[in-house]
Amino acid sequence: MRVLVRPAQYFALALYILFLGFPVLWLVSASVKSSGELNSLTVSLLPSEWHWDNYSEALDKQGLIRSAANSLIVALASTALSVLIAVPAAYVLARLKGKVRAAGVGWILVSQVFPVVLIILPLFLILRTLGLADNLAGLTLVHTTYMLPFALWMLQGYVAAIPVELEEAGAVDGASRLTVLRTIVFPLLAPGVVATAMFSFVSSWNEFFFALVLLQSPENYTLPITLTMFVGGEGKVALGPLAAGAVLAAIPSIVFFGILRKKLTGGLMAGAVKG
Amino acid sequence: MTATLTRPAPSAGKKKPVLARTRRREAIALVLPSLIPILVLSVAPLVVGIFLAFTDARLVRHPDYGFAGVDNFVRLAGNDLFWDSLRIGLIWTVGVTLLQLAAAMGLALLLNSGLKLQGLTRVLALIPWAMPPVVVAIMWQMIYSANGGPLNAFLGGVGLPDDVNWLGDFSTALPAVIVVGVWVGMPQTTVTLLAGLQQIPAELHEAASVDGAGAWRRFTAVTWPSLRPIVTSITSLNFIWNFNSFSLVYVLTAGGPGGKTMVPVLFIYLEAFKNREIGRAAAMGLVLVVVVVLILAVYLRSQFRDDRAAKGR
C-alpha cells in the first residue's frame, strides 16, 4: 500500500493542476481561434490555426481602449491616494500600543464584514449629491476607501518588521522624528509600499460592483463593465473578441501578482497567522 | 535643529517604544488623513444605510421620503422571494466555504509533502485569485457552454450525457456557480493553510509516526489541531466574503435560471437599482448583516468552547 502513496499523490496533484489551469488555457485558446472553429461542434483544445485578429477586433470594439484607459486612471489615482493616506496611519498603527491600535485593528476587521450592498446605497446618494456619481473621480474615491483597510493591514505588517531599535538609535543621535522617518523608516518600508501599491492597483483594476452601480455613461465605463457589455449586446456573442478582451484585461493583474507572489504570501501571512 | 534641542534626551538604560515619547497630537495628525475618508465613505454610509432601512426612500431624481418605522421589515417578512434568496445565498456560501476549505486543505497537504511540480502548482493557484472576477465569469461561461463547451465535450468523450445546459438548467445552475466560487477562492485559502502547515514542528509528526500513527491519524491528531486557529479565521473570513460576493454570480447567471442562483446581494442590488426601492433594499441589507453576524457568533463561540475544552483536558 505504501508504494502507492506517491503515485496517488501525483494523480491528485494532476487533477488540481487540471482544475486550476484548464479554464485559463481554454480562455487563451479561444482568444486565438477563428469564429468558424469557435462555433463548430467539434471541440479542440488548441486552435487549428492561430488567429490574432480577435485581439485587433476586440480593441476596435465598443470603446475597449477607452475603458482600459478609464480603468488605468482610476487604478493609478486610487492606488496613489490610498498608499499616501495609509503609510502614516500604518506607522502609527504598528508602533502605538493601546486604544488607538485596538480601534484601528478592530476597524480593519469590521470593514471585512461591512456588507457592500448596504454601504453602496447611501454611498450612491452621497456621491450623487456631490455630483460624483457617474464620474471617474467619484469611483476613485470609493476605490480608495475600499482598498484602505487592506493597505493599512499590509503596511502595518511591514512597519512592524522594522526593528524599533533602529529608530531609537536615530533618535539618540539627535535626529528629529521627521528625519528618523525619512532616513530610516521610509527606505526600509519602500519594498512594502511597492507591494501594497501593486496589490491596490490590482484590486481597483479588477473591481466590478462599485463601477457597475456608479457609472452610467458608456464613456466612463471601466474595463470590467465594458467586458460584460460584450456578453450581452446584439443577440449573438462574438466569442473570439470576447475571449481576447478578457485575456487583455487579466494580463496586468496576473503580471503584478507574479511579481508579488513571494512578498504577498509572506506579508499577508504575517498578518493572518500571527493575527 | 531647535526642535531636536527641546526634545528631552532619553534617560540612559530606560528603553521606551519610540512613539510612547511622542505627543498624542503627532499620532492623531498621522492618522487623520485615513480617518476622514473612512468616516465619510464607510462609517457615514453605514449609519445612513441603517437609517434608510426605516424609510420609504426611492431612487429618484428628487427624493422625498418619510419615516416608515418597521414597515419595510414587516413587508419583508412576507416576501417569499427574499427568503428564497437568503436560502440560496446560504447554500452558496456554506457550499463554497466548505468545498474551498476541503480542496485547499488537500492541495496544501500535497504541496507540503515534497512533491515535484510545486512551482507550477503555486503559480497556477495564484492565477484565479489575480484574475478580474468578470473575466473569471466569462471564462467559465465558455467552459460550461452547452454548444461546444469543453465540459460537455469531455463528458461525451467518457460516455456521459453531454447536452447539459449547466448554467441554464434549474438543477445544475447553483452547483455550477458554486464550483466557480471554489475555483476563485481556493488559492488564498491554500496559501494560508500552507503557511500554517509549515509552522507545525516536524518533531510532532515524527513522534506520532514513532507511536505508529498512520497518515489519517497523524492528520487528525497533529495537523488539524495545530491548524485549528487558522482554519477558524479563514473560514470566518471566507464565509463573509462569499456571502457578500456579487460579481461572479451577476455575470455568470444574473440570478437565473428562474431565480435559482439569486443570492441575496444580487436580490438587493435589483431591488435598489432596478425597482428603485432603496428603503426596502436597505432593510434587506440590514437583515443580511444581522444574519451574518449571528451565524459567525455561533460559529466562533463553538470554536472557542472547543478550544477551552481541549485545553481543560
PDB file of N, CA and C in Angstrom, chain A residues 6 9-10 13 16-17 19-20 23 26 43 85 88-89 92 95 107 112 115 117-118 121-124 128 145 164 168 171 174 176-177 206 208-209 212-213 242-243 246 253 257 261 265 268-269 273, chain B residues 4 16 18-19 22 26 30 33-34 37-38 41 45 49 59-60 103 106-107 113 115-116 124 126 129-130 132 134-135 139-140 148 150 183 191 195 199 240-241 246-247 250 268-269 272-273 278 282 289:
ATOM      1  N   ARG A   6       2.802   7.689  -3.327  1.00  0.00           N
ATOM      2  CA  ARG A   6       3.341   8.729  -4.220  1.00  0.00           C
ATOM      3  C   ARG A   6       2.548   8.857  -5.526  1.00  0.00           C
ATOM      4  N   GLN A   9      -0.604  10.553  -4.912  1.00  0.00           N
ATOM      5  CA  GLN A   9      -0.416  11.980  -4.667  1.00  0.00           C
ATOM      6  C   GLN A   9      -0.234  12.732  -5.972  1.00  0.00           C
ATOM      7  N   TYR A  10       0.573  12.149  -6.881  1.00  0.00           N
ATOM      8  CA  TYR A  10       0.784  12.829  -8.166  1.00  0.00           C
ATOM      9  C   TYR A  10      -0.498  12.882  -8.978  1.00  0.00           C
ATOM     10  N   LEU A  13      -2.462  15.669  -7.564  1.00  0.00           N
ATOM     11  CA  LEU A  13      -1.878  16.952  -7.954  1.00  0.00           C
ATOM     12  C   LEU A  13      -2.230  17.271  -9.409  1.00  0.00           C
ATOM     13  N   TYR A  16      -5.648  18.673  -9.594  1.00  0.00           N
ATOM     14  CA  TYR A  16      -5.648  20.077  -9.178  1.00  0.00           C
ATOM     15  C   TYR A  16      -5.145  20.974 -10.305  1.00  0.00           C
ATOM     16  N   ILE A  17      -4.028  20.551 -10.923  1.00  0.00           N
ATOM     17  CA  ILE A  17      -3.451  21.363 -11.994  1.00  0.00           C
ATOM     18  C   ILE A  17      -4.465  21.519 -13.127  1.00  0.00           C
ATOM     19  N   PHE A  19      -7.784  21.304 -12.881  1.00  0.00           N
ATOM     20  CA  PHE A  19      -8.890  22.137 -12.396  1.00  0.00           C
ATOM     21  C   PHE A  19      -8.503  23.614 -12.412  1.00  0.00           C
ATOM     22  N   LEU A  20      -7.290  23.906 -11.943  1.00  0.00           N
ATOM     23  CA  LEU A  20      -6.875  25.302 -11.844  1.00  0.00           C
ATOM     24  C   LEU A  20      -6.452  25.873 -13.190  1.00  0.00           C
ATOM     25  N   PRO A  23      -9.277  25.988 -17.258  1.00  0.00           N
ATOM     26  CA  PRO A  23     -10.131  27.114 -17.684  1.00  0.00           C
ATOM     27  C   PRO A  23      -9.327  28.254 -18.299  1.00  0.00           C
ATOM     28  N   TRP A  26      -8.156  27.286 -21.717  1.00  0.00           N
ATOM     29  CA  TRP A  26      -9.285  27.324 -22.649  1.00  0.00           C
ATOM     30  C   TRP A  26      -9.582  28.757 -23.103  1.00  0.00           C
ATOM     31  N   VAL A  43     -14.906  19.974 -30.713  1.00  0.00           N
ATOM     32  CA  VAL A  43     -14.241  20.761 -29.691  1.00  0.00           C
ATOM     33  C   VAL A  43     -12.773  20.367 -29.619  1.00  0.00           C
ATOM     34  N   ILE A  85      -2.260  57.886   1.989  1.00  0.00           N
ATOM     35  CA  ILE A  85      -3.025  58.010   3.226  1.00  0.00           C
ATOM     36  C   ILE A  85      -2.638  56.915   4.216  1.00  0.00           C
ATOM     37  N   PRO A  88       1.293  56.837   6.721  1.00  0.00           N
ATOM     38  CA  PRO A  88       1.411  57.396   8.078  1.00  0.00           C
ATOM     39  C   PRO A  88       0.536  56.656   9.091  1.00  0.00           C
ATOM     40  N   ALA A  89      -0.691  56.335   8.670  1.00  0.00           N
ATOM     41  CA  ALA A  89      -1.601  55.666   9.596  1.00  0.00           C
ATOM     42  C   ALA A  89      -1.077  54.287   9.977  1.00  0.00           C
ATOM     43  N   VAL A  92       1.611  54.581  12.620  1.00  0.00           N
ATOM     44  CA  VAL A  92       1.059  54.778  13.961  1.00  0.00           C
ATOM     45  C   VAL A  92       0.467  53.471  14.488  1.00  0.00           C
ATOM     46  N   ARG A  95       3.205  51.066  15.550  1.00  0.00           N
ATOM     47  CA  ARG A  95       4.091  51.465  16.651  1.00  0.00           C
ATOM     48  C   ARG A  95       3.350  51.758  17.945  1.00  0.00           C
ATOM     49  N   TRP A 107     -11.285  48.167  13.430  1.00  0.00           N
ATOM     50  CA  TRP A 107     -11.982  48.685  12.265  1.00  0.00           C
ATOM     51  C   TRP A 107     -11.614  47.895  11.006  1.00  0.00           C
ATOM     52  N   GLN A 112     -14.250  44.194   6.942  1.00  0.00           N
ATOM     53  CA  GLN A 112     -14.433  42.996   6.122  1.00  0.00           C
ATOM     54  C   GLN A 112     -15.865  42.479   6.205  1.00  0.00           C
ATOM     55  N   PRO A 115     -21.341  44.853   4.760  1.00  0.00           N
ATOM     56  CA  PRO A 115     -21.978  44.371   3.547  1.00  0.00           C
ATOM     57  C   PRO A 115     -21.961  45.512   2.543  1.00  0.00           C
ATOM     58  N   VAL A 117     -23.378  45.906   0.016  1.00  0.00           N
ATOM     59  CA  VAL A 117     -24.680  46.215  -0.551  1.00  0.00           C
ATOM     60  C   VAL A 117     -25.442  47.215   0.318  1.00  0.00           C
ATOM     61  N   LEU A 118     -25.135  47.243   1.617  1.00  0.00           N
ATOM     62  CA  LEU A 118     -25.759  48.231   2.491  1.00  0.00           C
ATOM     63  C   LEU A 118     -25.046  49.579   2.367  1.00  0.00           C
ATOM     64  N   LEU A 121     -25.792  51.873  -1.156  1.00  0.00           N
ATOM     65  CA  LEU A 121     -26.976  52.720  -1.353  1.00  0.00           C
ATOM     66  C   LEU A 121     -26.724  54.147  -0.886  1.00  0.00           C
ATOM     67  N   PRO A 122     -26.325  54.329   0.395  1.00  0.00           N
ATOM     68  CA  PRO A 122     -26.033  55.700   0.836  1.00  0.00           C
ATOM     69  C   PRO A 122     -24.854  56.302   0.083  1.00  0.00           C
ATOM     70  N   LEU A 123     -23.862  55.471  -0.221  1.00  0.00           N
ATOM     71  CA  LEU A 123     -22.688  55.960  -0.942  1.00  0.00           C
ATOM     72  C   LEU A 123     -23.110  56.559  -2.274  1.00  0.00           C
ATOM     73  N   PHE A 124     -24.011  55.849  -2.931  1.00  0.00           N
ATOM     74  CA  PHE A 124     -24.524  56.328  -4.211  1.00  0.00           C
ATOM     75  C   PHE A 124     -25.235  57.669  -4.025  1.00  0.00           C
ATOM     76  N   ARG A 128     -23.992  61.158  -5.491  1.00  0.00           N
ATOM     77  CA  ARG A 128     -24.869  61.852  -6.435  1.00  0.00           C
ATOM     78  C   ARG A 128     -25.087  63.293  -5.998  1.00  0.00           C
ATOM     79  N   THR A 145     -11.220  54.229  -0.559  1.00  0.00           N
ATOM     80  CA  THR A 145     -11.735  53.840   0.751  1.00  0.00           C
ATOM     81  C   THR A 145     -11.827  52.333   0.875  1.00  0.00           C
ATOM     82  N   VAL A 164      12.358  48.511  16.103  1.00  0.00           N
ATOM     83  CA  VAL A 164      12.221  49.821  16.755  1.00  0.00           C
ATOM     84  C   VAL A 164      13.595  50.356  17.146  1.00  0.00           C
ATOM     85  N   GLU A 168      15.237  54.068  17.545  1.00  0.00           N
ATOM     86  CA  GLU A 168      15.790  54.524  18.823  1.00  0.00           C
ATOM     87  C   GLU A 168      17.191  55.084  18.600  1.00  0.00           C
ATOM     88  N   ALA A 171      17.045  58.381  17.035  1.00  0.00           N
ATOM     89  CA  ALA A 171      16.566  59.405  17.963  1.00  0.00           C
ATOM     90  C   ALA A 171      17.656  59.787  18.962  1.00  0.00           C
ATOM     91  N   GLY A 174      20.050  62.310  18.011  1.00  0.00           N
ATOM     92  CA  GLY A 174      19.559  63.677  17.979  1.00  0.00           C
ATOM     93  C   GLY A 174      18.734  64.034  16.751  1.00  0.00           C
ATOM     94  N   SER A 176      15.418  64.488  14.475  1.00  0.00           N
ATOM     95  CA  SER A 176      14.008  64.710  14.764  1.00  0.00           C
ATOM     96  C   SER A 176      13.198  63.536  14.220  1.00  0.00           C
ATOM     97  N   ARG A 177      11.929  63.491  14.635  1.00  0.00           N
ATOM     98  CA  ARG A 177      11.095  62.378  14.180  1.00  0.00           C
ATOM     99  C   ARG A 177      11.000  62.329  12.661  1.00  0.00           C
ATOM    100  N   ASN A 206      -9.533  45.307 -11.054  1.00  0.00           N
ATOM    101  CA  ASN A 206     -10.471  44.186 -11.151  1.00  0.00           C
ATOM    102  C   ASN A 206     -11.882  44.522 -10.675  1.00  0.00           C
ATOM    103  N   PHE A 208     -15.589  45.503  -9.787  1.00  0.00           N
ATOM    104  CA  PHE A 208     -16.740  45.494 -10.684  1.00  0.00           C
ATOM    105  C   PHE A 208     -17.990  46.124 -10.077  1.00  0.00           C
ATOM    106  N   PHE A 209     -18.296  45.774  -8.832  1.00  0.00           N
ATOM    107  CA  PHE A 209     -19.588  46.136  -8.248  1.00  0.00           C
ATOM    108  C   PHE A 209     -19.789  47.655  -8.153  1.00  0.00           C
ATOM    109  N   LEU A 212     -20.157  49.189 -11.501  1.00  0.00           N
ATOM    110  CA  LEU A 212     -21.455  48.881 -12.107  1.00  0.00           C
ATOM    111  C   LEU A 212     -22.540  49.816 -11.584  1.00  0.00           C
ATOM    112  N   VAL A 213     -22.505  50.056 -10.275  1.00  0.00           N
ATOM    113  CA  VAL A 213     -23.545  50.881  -9.674  1.00  0.00           C
ATOM    114  C   VAL A 213     -23.332  52.361 -10.012  1.00  0.00           C
ATOM    115  N   LEU A 242     -14.423  38.477 -27.445  1.00  0.00           N
ATOM    116  CA  LEU A 242     -14.714  38.498 -26.008  1.00  0.00           C
ATOM    117  C   LEU A 242     -13.570  37.855 -25.231  1.00  0.00           C
ATOM    118  N   ALA A 243     -13.143  36.675 -25.700  1.00  0.00           N
ATOM    119  CA  ALA A 243     -12.037  35.982 -25.032  1.00  0.00           C
ATOM    120  C   ALA A 243     -10.770  36.824 -25.090  1.00  0.00           C
ATOM    121  N   ALA A 246     -10.986  39.576 -22.625  1.00  0.00           N
ATOM    122  CA  ALA A 246     -10.834  39.056 -21.265  1.00  0.00           C
ATOM    123  C   ALA A 246      -9.365  38.790 -20.950  1.00  0.00           C
ATOM    124  N   SER A 253      -3.089  42.259 -14.023  1.00  0.00           N
ATOM    125  CA  SER A 253      -3.241  41.663 -12.698  1.00  0.00           C
ATOM    126  C   SER A 253      -2.313  40.474 -12.527  1.00  0.00           C
ATOM    127  N   PHE A 257       0.722  40.099  -9.920  1.00  0.00           N
ATOM    128  CA  PHE A 257       0.677  39.041  -8.917  1.00  0.00           C
ATOM    129  C   PHE A 257       1.876  38.129  -9.029  1.00  0.00           C
ATOM    130  N   ARG A 261       4.274  37.557  -5.918  1.00  0.00           N
ATOM    131  CA  ARG A 261       3.942  36.257  -5.330  1.00  0.00           C
ATOM    132  C   ARG A 261       4.573  36.025  -3.958  1.00  0.00           C
ATOM    133  N   THR A 265       2.492  36.555  -0.274  1.00  0.00           N
ATOM    134  CA  THR A 265       2.182  35.459   0.637  1.00  0.00           C
ATOM    135  C   THR A 265       2.877  35.712   1.970  1.00  0.00           C
ATOM    136  N   LEU A 268       1.022  38.836   3.699  1.00  0.00           N
ATOM    137  CA  LEU A 268      -0.335  38.507   4.113  1.00  0.00           C
ATOM    138  C   LEU A 268      -0.338  37.529   5.267  1.00  0.00           C
ATOM    139  N   MET A 269       0.567  36.560   5.162  1.00  0.00           N
ATOM    140  CA  MET A 269       0.556  35.527   6.175  1.00  0.00           C
ATOM    141  C   MET A 269       1.029  36.066   7.509  1.00  0.00           C
ATOM    142  N   VAL A 273      -1.557  34.918  10.129  1.00  0.00           N
ATOM    143  CA  VAL A 273      -1.230  33.830  11.048  1.00  0.00           C
ATOM    144  C   VAL A 273      -0.991  34.348  12.455  1.00  0.00           C
TER     145      VAL A 273
ATOM    146  N   THR B   4      14.926  69.589  17.764  1.00  0.00           N
ATOM    147  CA  THR B   4      15.588  68.440  18.390  1.00  0.00           C
ATOM    148  C   THR B   4      16.141  68.815  19.764  1.00  0.00           C
ATOM    149  N   LYS B  16      12.088  52.981  25.986  1.00  0.00           N
ATOM    150  CA  LYS B  16      10.649  53.090  25.774  1.00  0.00           C
ATOM    151  C   LYS B  16      10.388  53.003  24.281  1.00  0.00           C
ATOM    152  N   VAL B  18       9.415  54.030  20.688  1.00  0.00           N
ATOM    153  CA  VAL B  18       9.620  55.362  20.129  1.00  0.00           C
ATOM    154  C   VAL B  18       8.397  56.258  20.297  1.00  0.00           C
ATOM    155  N   LEU B  19       7.236  55.716  19.950  1.00  0.00           N
ATOM    156  CA  LEU B  19       6.069  56.580  19.924  1.00  0.00           C
ATOM    157  C   LEU B  19       5.522  56.896  21.305  1.00  0.00           C
ATOM    158  N   THR B  22       6.159  60.227  22.156  1.00  0.00           N
ATOM    159  CA  THR B  22       5.622  61.232  21.246  1.00  0.00           C
ATOM    160  C   THR B  22       4.319  61.798  21.758  1.00  0.00           C
ATOM    161  N   GLU B  26       0.814  64.206  17.500  1.00  0.00           N
ATOM    162  CA  GLU B  26       1.555  63.716  16.341  1.00  0.00           C
ATOM    163  C   GLU B  26       0.876  62.471  15.757  1.00  0.00           C
ATOM    164  N   LEU B  30      -1.044  61.936  12.069  1.00  0.00           N
ATOM    165  CA  LEU B  30      -0.679  60.901  11.102  1.00  0.00           C
ATOM    166  C   LEU B  30      -1.871  60.031  10.723  1.00  0.00           C
ATOM    167  N   PRO B  33      -5.514  61.675   8.060  1.00  0.00           N
ATOM    168  CA  PRO B  33      -5.799  61.539   6.626  1.00  0.00           C
ATOM    169  C   PRO B  33      -6.545  60.255   6.287  1.00  0.00           C
ATOM    170  N   SER B  34      -6.356  59.212   7.075  1.00  0.00           N
ATOM    171  CA  SER B  34      -7.099  57.997   6.753  1.00  0.00           C
ATOM    172  C   SER B  34      -8.449  57.979   7.448  1.00  0.00           C
ATOM    173  N   PRO B  37     -11.496  59.951   5.033  1.00  0.00           N
ATOM    174  CA  PRO B  37     -12.215  59.166   4.015  1.00  0.00           C
ATOM    175  C   PRO B  37     -12.983  57.996   4.611  1.00  0.00           C
ATOM    176  N   ILE B  38     -12.424  57.421   5.686  1.00  0.00           N
ATOM    177  CA  ILE B  38     -13.114  56.292   6.299  1.00  0.00           C
ATOM    178  C   ILE B  38     -14.452  56.748   6.867  1.00  0.00           C
ATOM    179  N   LEU B  41     -16.777  57.925   3.794  1.00  0.00           N
ATOM    180  CA  LEU B  41     -17.172  56.952   2.776  1.00  0.00           C
ATOM    181  C   LEU B  41     -17.429  55.544   3.297  1.00  0.00           C
ATOM    182  N   PRO B  45     -21.868  56.173   5.463  1.00  0.00           N
ATOM    183  CA  PRO B  45     -22.825  55.392   4.681  1.00  0.00           C
ATOM    184  C   PRO B  45     -23.462  54.265   5.488  1.00  0.00           C
ATOM    185  N   GLY B  49     -27.216  54.080   5.868  1.00  0.00           N
ATOM    186  CA  GLY B  49     -27.830  52.844   5.378  1.00  0.00           C
ATOM    187  C   GLY B  49     -28.812  52.278   6.392  1.00  0.00           C
ATOM    188  N   LEU B  59     -35.310  55.566  -5.306  1.00  0.00           N
ATOM    189  CA  LEU B  59     -34.183  56.114  -6.050  1.00  0.00           C
ATOM    190  C   LEU B  59     -34.715  56.976  -7.199  1.00  0.00           C
ATOM    191  N   VAL B  60     -34.976  58.239  -6.888  1.00  0.00           N
ATOM    192  CA  VAL B  60     -35.462  59.152  -7.925  1.00  0.00           C
ATOM    193  C   VAL B  60     -34.633  60.420  -7.889  1.00  0.00           C
ATOM    194  N   ALA B 103     -10.880  21.493  -0.522  1.00  0.00           N
ATOM    195  CA  ALA B 103      -9.987  21.447  -1.680  1.00  0.00           C
ATOM    196  C   ALA B 103      -8.647  22.082  -1.350  1.00  0.00           C
ATOM    197  N   GLY B 106      -6.513  19.807   0.827  1.00  0.00           N
ATOM    198  CA  GLY B 106      -5.882  18.756   0.033  1.00  0.00           C
ATOM    199  C   GLY B 106      -4.659  19.273  -0.703  1.00  0.00           C
ATOM    200  N   LEU B 107      -4.835  20.418  -1.368  1.00  0.00           N
ATOM    201  CA  LEU B 107      -3.729  20.966  -2.157  1.00  0.00           C
ATOM    202  C   LEU B 107      -2.570  21.398  -1.252  1.00  0.00           C
ATOM    203  N   SER B 113       4.121  18.120   0.955  1.00  0.00           N
ATOM    204  CA  SER B 113       4.660  16.780   1.137  1.00  0.00           C
ATOM    205  C   SER B 113       5.831  16.509   0.204  1.00  0.00           C
ATOM    206  N   LEU B 115       6.349  17.054  -3.119  1.00  0.00           N
ATOM    207  CA  LEU B 115       6.190  16.572  -4.495  1.00  0.00           C
ATOM    208  C   LEU B 115       6.895  17.517  -5.454  1.00  0.00           C
ATOM    209  N   LYS B 116       7.180  17.012  -6.661  1.00  0.00           N
ATOM    210  CA  LYS B 116       7.675  17.913  -7.700  1.00  0.00           C
ATOM    211  C   LYS B 116       6.480  18.707  -8.259  1.00  0.00           C
ATOM    212  N   LEU B 124      -0.090  28.453 -10.702  1.00  0.00           N
ATOM    213  CA  LEU B 124      -1.456  28.219 -11.161  1.00  0.00           C
ATOM    214  C   LEU B 124      -2.452  28.598 -10.083  1.00  0.00           C
ATOM    215  N   LEU B 126      -2.293  30.822  -7.952  1.00  0.00           N
ATOM    216  CA  LEU B 126      -2.478  32.254  -7.723  1.00  0.00           C
ATOM    217  C   LEU B 126      -3.266  32.938  -8.836  1.00  0.00           C
ATOM    218  N   TRP B 129      -6.933  33.911  -8.259  1.00  0.00           N
ATOM    219  CA  TRP B 129      -7.012  34.972  -7.270  1.00  0.00           C
ATOM    220  C   TRP B 129      -6.758  36.332  -7.925  1.00  0.00           C
ATOM    221  N   ALA B 130      -5.861  36.339  -8.911  1.00  0.00           N
ATOM    222  CA  ALA B 130      -5.469  37.606  -9.516  1.00  0.00           C
ATOM    223  C   ALA B 130      -6.457  38.073 -10.577  1.00  0.00           C
ATOM    224  N   PRO B 132      -9.535  39.289 -12.808  1.00  0.00           N
ATOM    225  CA  PRO B 132     -10.758  40.046 -12.541  1.00  0.00           C
ATOM    226  C   PRO B 132     -11.957  39.092 -12.497  1.00  0.00           C
ATOM    227  N   VAL B 134     -14.889  39.397 -13.374  1.00  0.00           N
ATOM    228  CA  VAL B 134     -15.656  39.420 -14.611  1.00  0.00           C
ATOM    229  C   VAL B 134     -15.025  38.483 -15.649  1.00  0.00           C
ATOM    230  N   VAL B 135     -13.705  38.502 -15.726  1.00  0.00           N
ATOM    231  CA  VAL B 135     -13.009  37.617 -16.663  1.00  0.00           C
ATOM    232  C   VAL B 135     -13.218  36.162 -16.262  1.00  0.00           C
ATOM    233  N   MET B 139     -14.920  33.357 -18.614  1.00  0.00           N
ATOM    234  CA  MET B 139     -14.170  32.135 -18.900  1.00  0.00           C
ATOM    235  C   MET B 139     -14.988  30.890 -18.572  1.00  0.00           C
ATOM    236  N   TRP B 140     -15.635  30.905 -17.415  1.00  0.00           N
ATOM    237  CA  TRP B 140     -16.417  29.727 -17.027  1.00  0.00           C
ATOM    238  C   TRP B 140     -17.699  29.598 -17.841  1.00  0.00           C
ATOM    239  N   GLY B 148     -20.713  23.321 -27.725  1.00  0.00           N
ATOM    240  CA  GLY B 148     -19.277  23.267 -27.962  1.00  0.00           C
ATOM    241  C   GLY B 148     -18.439  23.642 -26.763  1.00  0.00           C
ATOM    242  N   PRO B 150     -16.149  22.775 -23.550  1.00  0.00           N
ATOM    243  CA  PRO B 150     -15.243  21.657 -23.312  1.00  0.00           C
ATOM    244  C   PRO B 150     -15.743  20.691 -22.237  1.00  0.00           C
ATOM    245  N   TRP B 183     -13.277  27.631  -7.272  1.00  0.00           N
ATOM    246  CA  TRP B 183     -12.088  27.865  -8.122  1.00  0.00           C
ATOM    247  C   TRP B 183     -11.442  29.205  -7.770  1.00  0.00           C
ATOM    248  N   VAL B 191      -2.873  29.006   0.248  1.00  0.00           N
ATOM    249  CA  VAL B 191      -1.653  29.691   0.662  1.00  0.00           C
ATOM    250  C   VAL B 191      -1.633  29.876   2.182  1.00  0.00           C
ATOM    251  N   ALA B 195       1.007  28.086   4.806  1.00  0.00           N
ATOM    252  CA  ALA B 195       1.815  28.817   5.786  1.00  0.00           C
ATOM    253  C   ALA B 195       1.633  28.208   7.173  1.00  0.00           C
ATOM    254  N   GLN B 199       4.396  25.847   9.807  1.00  0.00           N
ATOM    255  CA  GLN B 199       4.743  26.239  11.179  1.00  0.00           C
ATOM    256  C   GLN B 199       4.648  25.084  12.163  1.00  0.00           C
ATOM    257  N   ILE B 240     -17.739  35.371   5.140  1.00  0.00           N
ATOM    258  CA  ILE B 240     -18.184  36.749   4.913  1.00  0.00           C
ATOM    259  C   ILE B 240     -17.999  37.138   3.447  1.00  0.00           C
ATOM    260  N   TRP B 241     -16.820  36.859   2.908  1.00  0.00           N
ATOM    261  CA  TRP B 241     -16.550  37.226   1.518  1.00  0.00           C
ATOM    262  C   TRP B 241     -17.521  36.542   0.566  1.00  0.00           C
ATOM    263  N   PHE B 246     -20.673  39.223  -5.274  1.00  0.00           N
ATOM    264  CA  PHE B 246     -21.703  39.680  -6.206  1.00  0.00           C
ATOM    265  C   PHE B 246     -21.327  39.424  -7.660  1.00  0.00           C
ATOM    266  N   SER B 247     -20.097  39.864  -8.019  1.00  0.00           N
ATOM    267  CA  SER B 247     -19.713  39.917  -9.430  1.00  0.00           C
ATOM    268  C   SER B 247     -19.836  38.574 -10.144  1.00  0.00           C
ATOM    269  N   TYR B 250     -23.451  37.538 -10.661  1.00  0.00           N
ATOM    270  CA  TYR B 250     -24.102  38.521 -11.525  1.00  0.00           C
ATOM    271  C   TYR B 250     -23.744  38.282 -12.990  1.00  0.00           C
ATOM    272  N   ILE B 268     -30.833  42.284  -3.556  1.00  0.00           N
ATOM    273  CA  ILE B 268     -30.871  43.645  -3.024  1.00  0.00           C
ATOM    274  C   ILE B 268     -30.459  44.655  -4.092  1.00  0.00           C
ATOM    275  N   TYR B 269     -29.438  44.283  -4.865  1.00  0.00           N
ATOM    276  CA  TYR B 269     -28.997  45.166  -5.950  1.00  0.00           C
ATOM    277  C   TYR B 269     -30.153  45.458  -6.905  1.00  0.00           C
ATOM    278  N   ALA B 272     -32.775  47.709  -5.353  1.00  0.00           N
ATOM    279  CA  ALA B 272     -32.367  49.108  -5.214  1.00  0.00           C
ATOM    280  C   ALA B 272     -32.238  49.802  -6.563  1.00  0.00           C
ATOM    281  N   PHE B 273     -31.589  49.143  -7.519  1.00  0.00           N
ATOM    282  CA  PHE B 273     -31.221  49.865  -8.735  1.00  0.00           C
ATOM    283  C   PHE B 273     -32.089  49.522  -9.937  1.00  0.00           C
ATOM    284  N   ILE B 278     -34.965  51.986  -2.525  1.00  0.00           N
ATOM    285  CA  ILE B 278     -33.760  51.934  -1.699  1.00  0.00           C
ATOM    286  C   ILE B 278     -34.084  51.648  -0.244  1.00  0.00           C
ATOM    287  N   ALA B 282     -32.372  48.669   1.683  1.00  0.00           N
ATOM    288  CA  ALA B 282     -31.565  48.881   2.878  1.00  0.00           C
ATOM    289  C   ALA B 282     -32.037  47.981   4.012  1.00  0.00           C
ATOM    290  N   VAL B 289     -26.912  41.678   7.358  1.00  0.00           N
ATOM    291  CA  VAL B 289     -25.847  41.904   8.333  1.00  0.00           C
ATOM    292  C   VAL B 289     -26.138  41.116   9.601  1.00  0.00           C
TER     293      VAL B 289
END
